[in-house]
Coordinates of C-alpha atoms in Angstrom, one line a residue:
M262 CA -17.1 15.7 -20.5
Q263 CA -15.3 18.6 -19.0
I264 CA -11.9 17.8 -17.3
S265 CA -11.2 19.8 -14.2
E266 CA -8.1 22.0 -14.2
R267 CA -5.3 21.3 -11.7
D268 CA -3.9 23.9 -9.3
D269 CA -0.4 23.1 -10.6
E270 CA -0.6 23.8 -14.3
E271 CA 2.8 22.3 -14.9
S272 CA 1.9 19.0 -13.3
W273 CA -0.2 17.8 -16.2
T274 CA -0.7 18.4 -19.9
H275 CA -4.3 17.6 -20.8
L276 CA -5.0 16.0 -24.2
D277 CA -8.2 16.3 -26.1
T278 CA -9.0 12.6 -25.5
F279 CA -10.5 11.1 -22.4
G280 CA -9.3 11.0 -18.8
V281 CA -6.4 11.7 -16.5
S282 CA -4.1 9.4 -14.7
G283 CA -5.3 8.1 -11.3
P284 CA -5.6 7.8 -8.4
A285 CA -8.8 9.7 -7.8
L286 CA -8.8 12.8 -5.6
P287 CA -11.8 14.1 -3.5
E288 CA -12.1 17.3 -5.6
D289 CA -12.3 15.4 -8.9
P290 CA -15.7 15.5 -10.8
E291 CA -18.0 12.5 -10.2
N292 CA -17.8 11.5 -13.9
Q293 CA -14.0 11.9 -14.2
I294 CA -12.4 9.1 -16.2
Y295 CA -9.0 7.8 -15.1
D296 CA -6.5 6.3 -17.6
D297 CA -3.2 4.9 -16.3
W298 CA -2.5 3.0 -19.5
G299 CA -3.3 5.5 -22.2
L300 CA -1.4 8.5 -23.5
H301 CA -1.5 10.6 -20.4
A302 CA 1.4 9.1 -18.4
P303 CA 4.2 10.2 -20.8
Q304 CA 2.7 13.8 -20.5
Q305 CA 3.3 14.0 -16.8
T306 CA 6.2 16.1 -15.5
P307 CA 9.0 14.2 -13.7
L308 CA 8.6 13.6 -10.0
F309 CA 11.8 15.7 -9.3
T310 CA 13.8 18.0 -11.5
S311 CA 17.2 17.7 -9.9
H312 CA 19.2 15.9 -7.2
E313 CA 20.8 18.1 -4.6
D314 CA 24.3 17.3 -3.3
S315 CA 23.4 18.4 0.3
Y316 CA 20.3 17.3 2.1
F317 CA 18.7 20.6 2.7
Q318 CA 18.2 23.1 -0.1
A319 CA 18.9 26.8 0.2
A320 CA 16.0 28.9 1.4
G321 CA 13.8 30.2 -1.3
T322 CA 14.2 27.2 -3.7
E323 CA 11.1 25.5 -4.9
P324 CA 10.4 22.3 -3.0
L325 CA 8.8 19.1 -4.4
G326 CA 5.3 20.7 -4.4
T327 CA 3.4 23.6 -3.1
D328 CA 0.3 21.7 -2.1
G329 CA 1.2 20.3 1.3
D330 CA 4.6 18.7 0.9
C331 CA 6.6 21.8 1.7
S332 CA 4.1 24.4 2.9
S333 CA 3.8 26.1 6.2
D334 CA 0.3 24.6 6.8
M335 CA 0.7 22.0 9.5
S336 CA -3.1 21.3 9.8
S337 CA -2.5 17.8 8.4
L338 CA -0.6 16.7 11.5
H339 CA -2.5 14.1 13.4
P340 CA -2.0 11.1 15.7
R341 CA -0.6 7.9 14.1
S342 CA -3.7 5.9 14.8
E343 CA -5.6 7.9 12.2
C344 CA -3.1 7.2 9.4
Y345 CA -4.4 3.7 8.6
S346 CA -6.7 1.0 9.8
K347 CA -5.7 -2.7 10.3
N348 CA -7.6 -5.4 8.6
S349 CA -6.1 -8.9 8.7
L350 CA -7.3 -12.2 7.6
D351 CA -8.4 -14.9 10.0
P352 CA -5.7 -17.5 11.0
I353 CA -5.4 -20.4 8.6
D354 CA -7.5 -23.4 9.7
P355 CA -5.3 -26.4 10.8
L356 CA -7.4 -28.5 8.4
L357 CA -5.8 -26.7 5.5
A358 CA -2.3 -27.9 6.2
P359 CA -1.3 -29.9 3.1
K360 CA -0.5 -33.5 3.7
D361 CA 0.3 -34.5 0.1
V362 CA 3.8 -34.6 -1.3
E363 CA 2.5 -32.3 -4.0
D364 CA 1.3 -29.1 -2.5
Y365 CA -2.4 -28.6 -3.3
G366 CA -2.9 -26.1 -0.6
P367 CA -5.2 -24.9 0.7
W368 CA -6.6 -28.3 0.0
P369 CA -5.0 -31.0 2.1
S370 CA -4.4 -33.4 -0.8
K371 CA -4.9 -33.9 -4.5
E372 CA -8.0 -36.1 -3.9
H373 CA -9.6 -33.4 -1.8
F374 CA -8.9 -30.8 -4.5
L375 CA -10.3 -32.9 -7.4
I376 CA -13.5 -34.0 -5.6
D377 CA -14.1 -30.4 -4.4
T378 CA -13.6 -29.1 -8.0
M379 CA -15.9 -31.7 -9.5
S380 CA -18.7 -30.7 -7.1
A381 CA -18.2 -27.0 -7.7
F382 CA -18.4 -26.6 -11.5
P383 CA -20.9 -23.7 -12.0
R384 CA -22.7 -25.2 -15.0
S385 CA -22.1 -28.9 -14.4
V386 CA -22.7 -29.6 -10.8
F387 CA -22.4 -33.2 -9.5
S388 CA -25.1 -34.1 -7.1
Q389 CA -24.3 -35.9 -3.9
T390 CA -25.8 -39.1 -5.3
E391 CA -23.6 -38.8 -8.4
M392 CA -20.5 -38.2 -6.2
D393 CA -21.4 -41.3 -4.1
A394 CA -21.7 -43.3 -7.3
M395 CA -18.3 -42.0 -8.5
R396 CA -16.7 -43.0 -5.2
W397 CA -18.2 -46.5 -5.4
F398 CA -16.9 -46.8 -9.0
T399 CA -13.4 -45.8 -8.1
S400 CA -13.4 -48.2 -5.1
K401 CA -14.3 -51.1 -7.4
C402 CA -11.5 -50.0 -9.7
G403 CA -9.0 -50.4 -6.8
I404 CA -8.8 -46.7 -5.8
N405 CA -9.4 -46.5 -2.1
G406 CA -8.8 -43.9 0.6
L407 CA -10.8 -41.1 -1.1
P408 CA -12.2 -38.5 1.3
T409 CA -15.9 -38.5 2.0
L410 CA -18.2 -35.8 0.8
S411 CA -18.7 -34.5 4.4
E412 CA -14.9 -34.1 4.7
V413 CA -14.7 -32.2 1.4
Q414 CA -17.5 -29.9 2.5
R415 CA -15.9 -29.3 5.9
H416 CA -12.6 -28.4 4.2
R417 CA -14.4 -26.2 1.7
K418 CA -15.9 -24.1 4.5
A419 CA -12.4 -23.6 6.0
I420 CA -11.0 -22.7 2.6
L421 CA -13.7 -20.1 1.9
K422 CA -13.1 -18.6 5.3
A423 CA -9.4 -18.3 4.8
A424 CA -9.2 -17.5 1.1
G425 CA -12.6 -16.7 -0.2
A426 CA -13.8 -13.3 -1.4
D427 CA -16.8 -13.2 1.0
T428 CA -19.3 -13.3 -1.8
K429 CA -22.8 -12.1 -1.0
L430 CA -25.9 -12.5 -3.1
V431 CA -27.8 -9.3 -3.5
D432 CA -31.3 -8.7 -4.9
G433 CA -31.5 -5.3 -6.6
D434 CA -34.4 -2.9 -6.3
L435 CA -35.4 -3.8 -9.9
G436 CA -35.5 -7.5 -9.2
N437 CA -32.0 -8.3 -10.6
S438 CA -29.9 -10.7 -8.6
F439 CA -26.1 -10.4 -8.5
A440 CA -23.1 -11.4 -6.5
L441 CA -21.0 -8.9 -4.6
N442 CA -17.4 -9.6 -3.5
D443 CA -15.6 -8.0 -0.6
F444 CA -13.0 -5.7 -2.2
S445 CA -10.9 -5.4 1.0
R446 CA -10.5 -9.2 1.2
I447 CA -9.5 -9.3 -2.5
L448 CA -6.8 -6.7 -1.8
A449 CA -5.7 -8.7 1.3
H450 CA -5.3 -11.8 -0.7
E451 CA -3.3 -10.0 -3.3
M452 CA -1.0 -8.7 -0.6
A453 CA -0.6 -12.2 0.8
N454 CA 0.0 -13.8 -2.6
P455 CA 3.8 -14.4 -3.0
C456 CA 3.4 -14.3 -6.8
V457 CA 1.8 -10.9 -6.8
R458 CA 3.3 -9.1 -3.8
P459 CA 6.8 -8.5 -5.3
H460 CA 5.2 -6.6 -8.2
L461 CA 3.1 -4.2 -6.1
R462 CA 4.5 -0.7 -5.6
F463 CA 3.4 1.6 -2.8
Y464 CA 5.6 4.7 -3.3
A465 CA 6.1 7.4 -5.9
E466 CA 9.4 6.9 -7.7
D467 CA 11.9 9.5 -8.9
C468 CA 13.1 8.4 -12.3
G469 CA 14.3 11.8 -13.5
K470 CA 12.7 12.7 -16.9
H471 CA 11.7 9.1 -17.6
V472 CA 8.0 8.6 -17.1
S473 CA 6.4 5.3 -18.0
E474 CA 4.2 4.4 -15.0
A475 CA 1.7 6.3 -12.9
R476 CA 4.1 6.3 -9.9
H477 CA 6.7 8.2 -12.0
G478 CA 4.4 11.2 -12.4
S479 CA 3.7 14.2 -10.3
R480 CA 0.1 13.4 -9.4
W481 CA 1.1 10.6 -7.1
A482 CA 4.0 12.7 -5.7
R483 CA 2.3 16.0 -5.3
E484 CA -1.5 15.7 -5.2
V485 CA -2.3 12.5 -3.4
N486 CA -2.5 12.9 0.3
A487 CA 0.8 11.7 1.8
N488 CA -1.1 9.7 4.5
L489 CA -2.4 7.6 1.6
A490 CA 0.6 7.6 -0.7
G491 CA 2.9 5.4 1.4
P492 CA 2.6 6.9 4.9
M493 CA 5.2 4.7 6.5
A494 CA 8.7 3.3 5.9
R495 CA 10.3 0.5 7.8
L496 CA 14.0 0.4 8.7
E497 CA 15.7 -2.8 9.7
C498 CA 18.2 -2.2 12.5
G499 CA 20.1 -4.9 14.2
G500 CA 17.4 -7.6 13.7
S501 CA 14.6 -5.2 14.8
F502 CA 12.4 -2.8 12.9
I503 CA 11.7 0.9 13.3
D504 CA 8.7 2.4 11.6
F505 CA 8.9 6.1 10.5
Y506 CA 5.6 7.8 9.6
V507 CA 4.9 11.0 7.7
H508 CA 4.2 14.1 9.9
E509 CA 6.0 12.6 12.9
I510 CA 9.2 14.1 14.1
A511 CA 12.2 11.8 13.9
L512 CA 16.0 12.0 14.2
A513 CA 18.3 11.5 11.2
N514 CA 21.8 12.1 10.1
V515 CA 21.7 15.3 8.0
D516 CA 25.2 15.3 6.5
S517 CA 28.1 13.1 5.8
Y518 CA 29.9 14.0 9.1
G519 CA 27.4 12.2 11.3
T520 CA 25.5 15.3 12.4
Y521 CA 22.0 14.4 13.5
A522 CA 19.0 16.7 13.8
P523 CA 15.2 16.4 14.2
V524 CA 13.3 16.4 10.9
L525 CA 9.7 16.0 9.8
P526 CA 9.1 13.6 6.9
T527 CA 6.3 14.8 4.7
R528 CA 6.4 12.1 2.0
W529 CA 8.2 8.8 1.2
F530 CA 9.4 8.0 -2.3
E531 CA 11.8 5.8 -4.1
R532 CA 15.0 6.8 -6.0
S533 CA 17.4 4.3 -7.5
G534 CA 15.8 1.4 -5.6
K535 CA 16.1 3.1 -2.2
L536 CA 13.6 4.9 0.0
F537 CA 13.9 8.6 0.6
A538 CA 11.9 11.0 2.7
R539 CA 11.1 14.6 1.6
T540 CA 11.5 16.4 5.0
H541 CA 11.1 19.8 6.7
R542 CA 13.8 21.1 8.9
V543 CA 12.7 21.2 12.6
Q544 CA 14.1 23.8 15.0
V545 CA 13.7 24.2 18.8
N546 CA 12.0 27.3 20.2
S547 CA 13.9 29.8 22.4
T548 CA 12.6 28.2 25.7
R549 CA 13.5 24.7 24.3
T550 CA 10.0 23.4 25.2
A551 CA 8.6 22.8 21.8
F552 CA 9.6 22.3 18.1
I553 CA 9.0 24.7 15.3
I554 CA 8.6 23.4 11.8
D555 CA 10.7 25.3 9.2
A556 CA 8.7 24.7 6.0
S557 CA 11.0 27.0 4.0
H558 CA 13.7 24.3 4.0
C559 CA 13.2 20.9 2.4
A560 CA 15.6 17.9 2.1
D561 CA 15.6 14.5 0.6
I562 CA 17.0 12.2 3.2
P563 CA 17.5 8.4 2.7
L564 CA 15.8 6.0 5.0
S565 CA 19.1 4.6 6.1
A566 CA 20.0 8.0 7.6
F567 CA 17.1 7.8 10.1
F568 CA 17.7 6.2 13.5
A569 CA 15.0 7.4 16.0
S570 CA 11.3 7.6 15.4
L571 CA 8.7 9.4 17.4
V572 CA 8.2 6.4 19.6
E573 CA 11.8 6.3 20.6
L574 CA 12.0 10.1 21.0
K575 CA 9.1 10.1 23.5
G576 CA 11.3 8.2 25.9
S577 CA 14.7 9.5 25.1
H578 CA 14.3 13.1 23.9
R579 CA 15.9 14.5 27.1
A580 CA 19.0 12.5 26.4
Y581 CA 19.4 14.5 23.2
G582 CA 18.5 17.8 24.8
L583 CA 15.3 18.1 22.9
P584 CA 11.7 18.7 23.9
S585 CA 9.0 16.1 23.6
P586 CA 8.3 15.3 19.9
T587 CA 4.6 15.8 20.5
E588 CA 5.1 19.5 21.4
I589 CA 4.9 21.5 18.2
E590 CA 4.2 25.2 17.9

């Protein structure tokens, strides 16, 4: 298998083994192998090579990348609605509220959980007649109040609707039957799982020369489209939240003296546990009717320095003496 060469030769050192680290890019070969756990991750170059004391670098210095992060090509600017799509789960059925002291959710009680499990073993399924016999046996042994099979089946439908993988049985063209799960629902469940969600990472991370995970390498930071590699960062401000998106003009403090200026975030990333934006400097044209993106200057600005997003600027840009944030030359 031939491994495709990268535009940035310094980004990766290819080994004579198998794949490259993910995620996949549109220009990758169809038979490309991706290996995030092998020997390739340590070969990646660090995400950043130095930390600047001031936000904006001097003109002519090399920015984070030359493939869209700090280039003069603004063709990737687009409305916010195209950045992502919303896909949420259905509301939890009231039947699923646990009533037991021990939480067996989404089953309402321990008895519901055990009976549903007994009737769902894939290779040892209890028939309805056998389940009725079991309920009769337990009642004679003094165990009463067990749910009926119709109650269990009704709850099972609600559970599958709320937490199922939307499994579909498919018959292949060659006569093989197989089950297909909805991958988007699986991801939604992982996001909603309180045991999994704290371990998920959505941004590239600047760890200096230390590279031990895929998010520490340059592929995530330079090659992956910024609209996919963490397109938004949320700032909590006085009990409310402000969302800042890549490729949308925002206001931020650009120095330690409280000076604010319009900037254009091109990518969000983590550094020392905090979110930063790699930004372009934004200037106003001579007639003060539109913005000009100055791609020759880049700066790493912390999320805490931002205070007005595109949404706020649409209604208050005149108060700052600025043109509309949607007007870009």
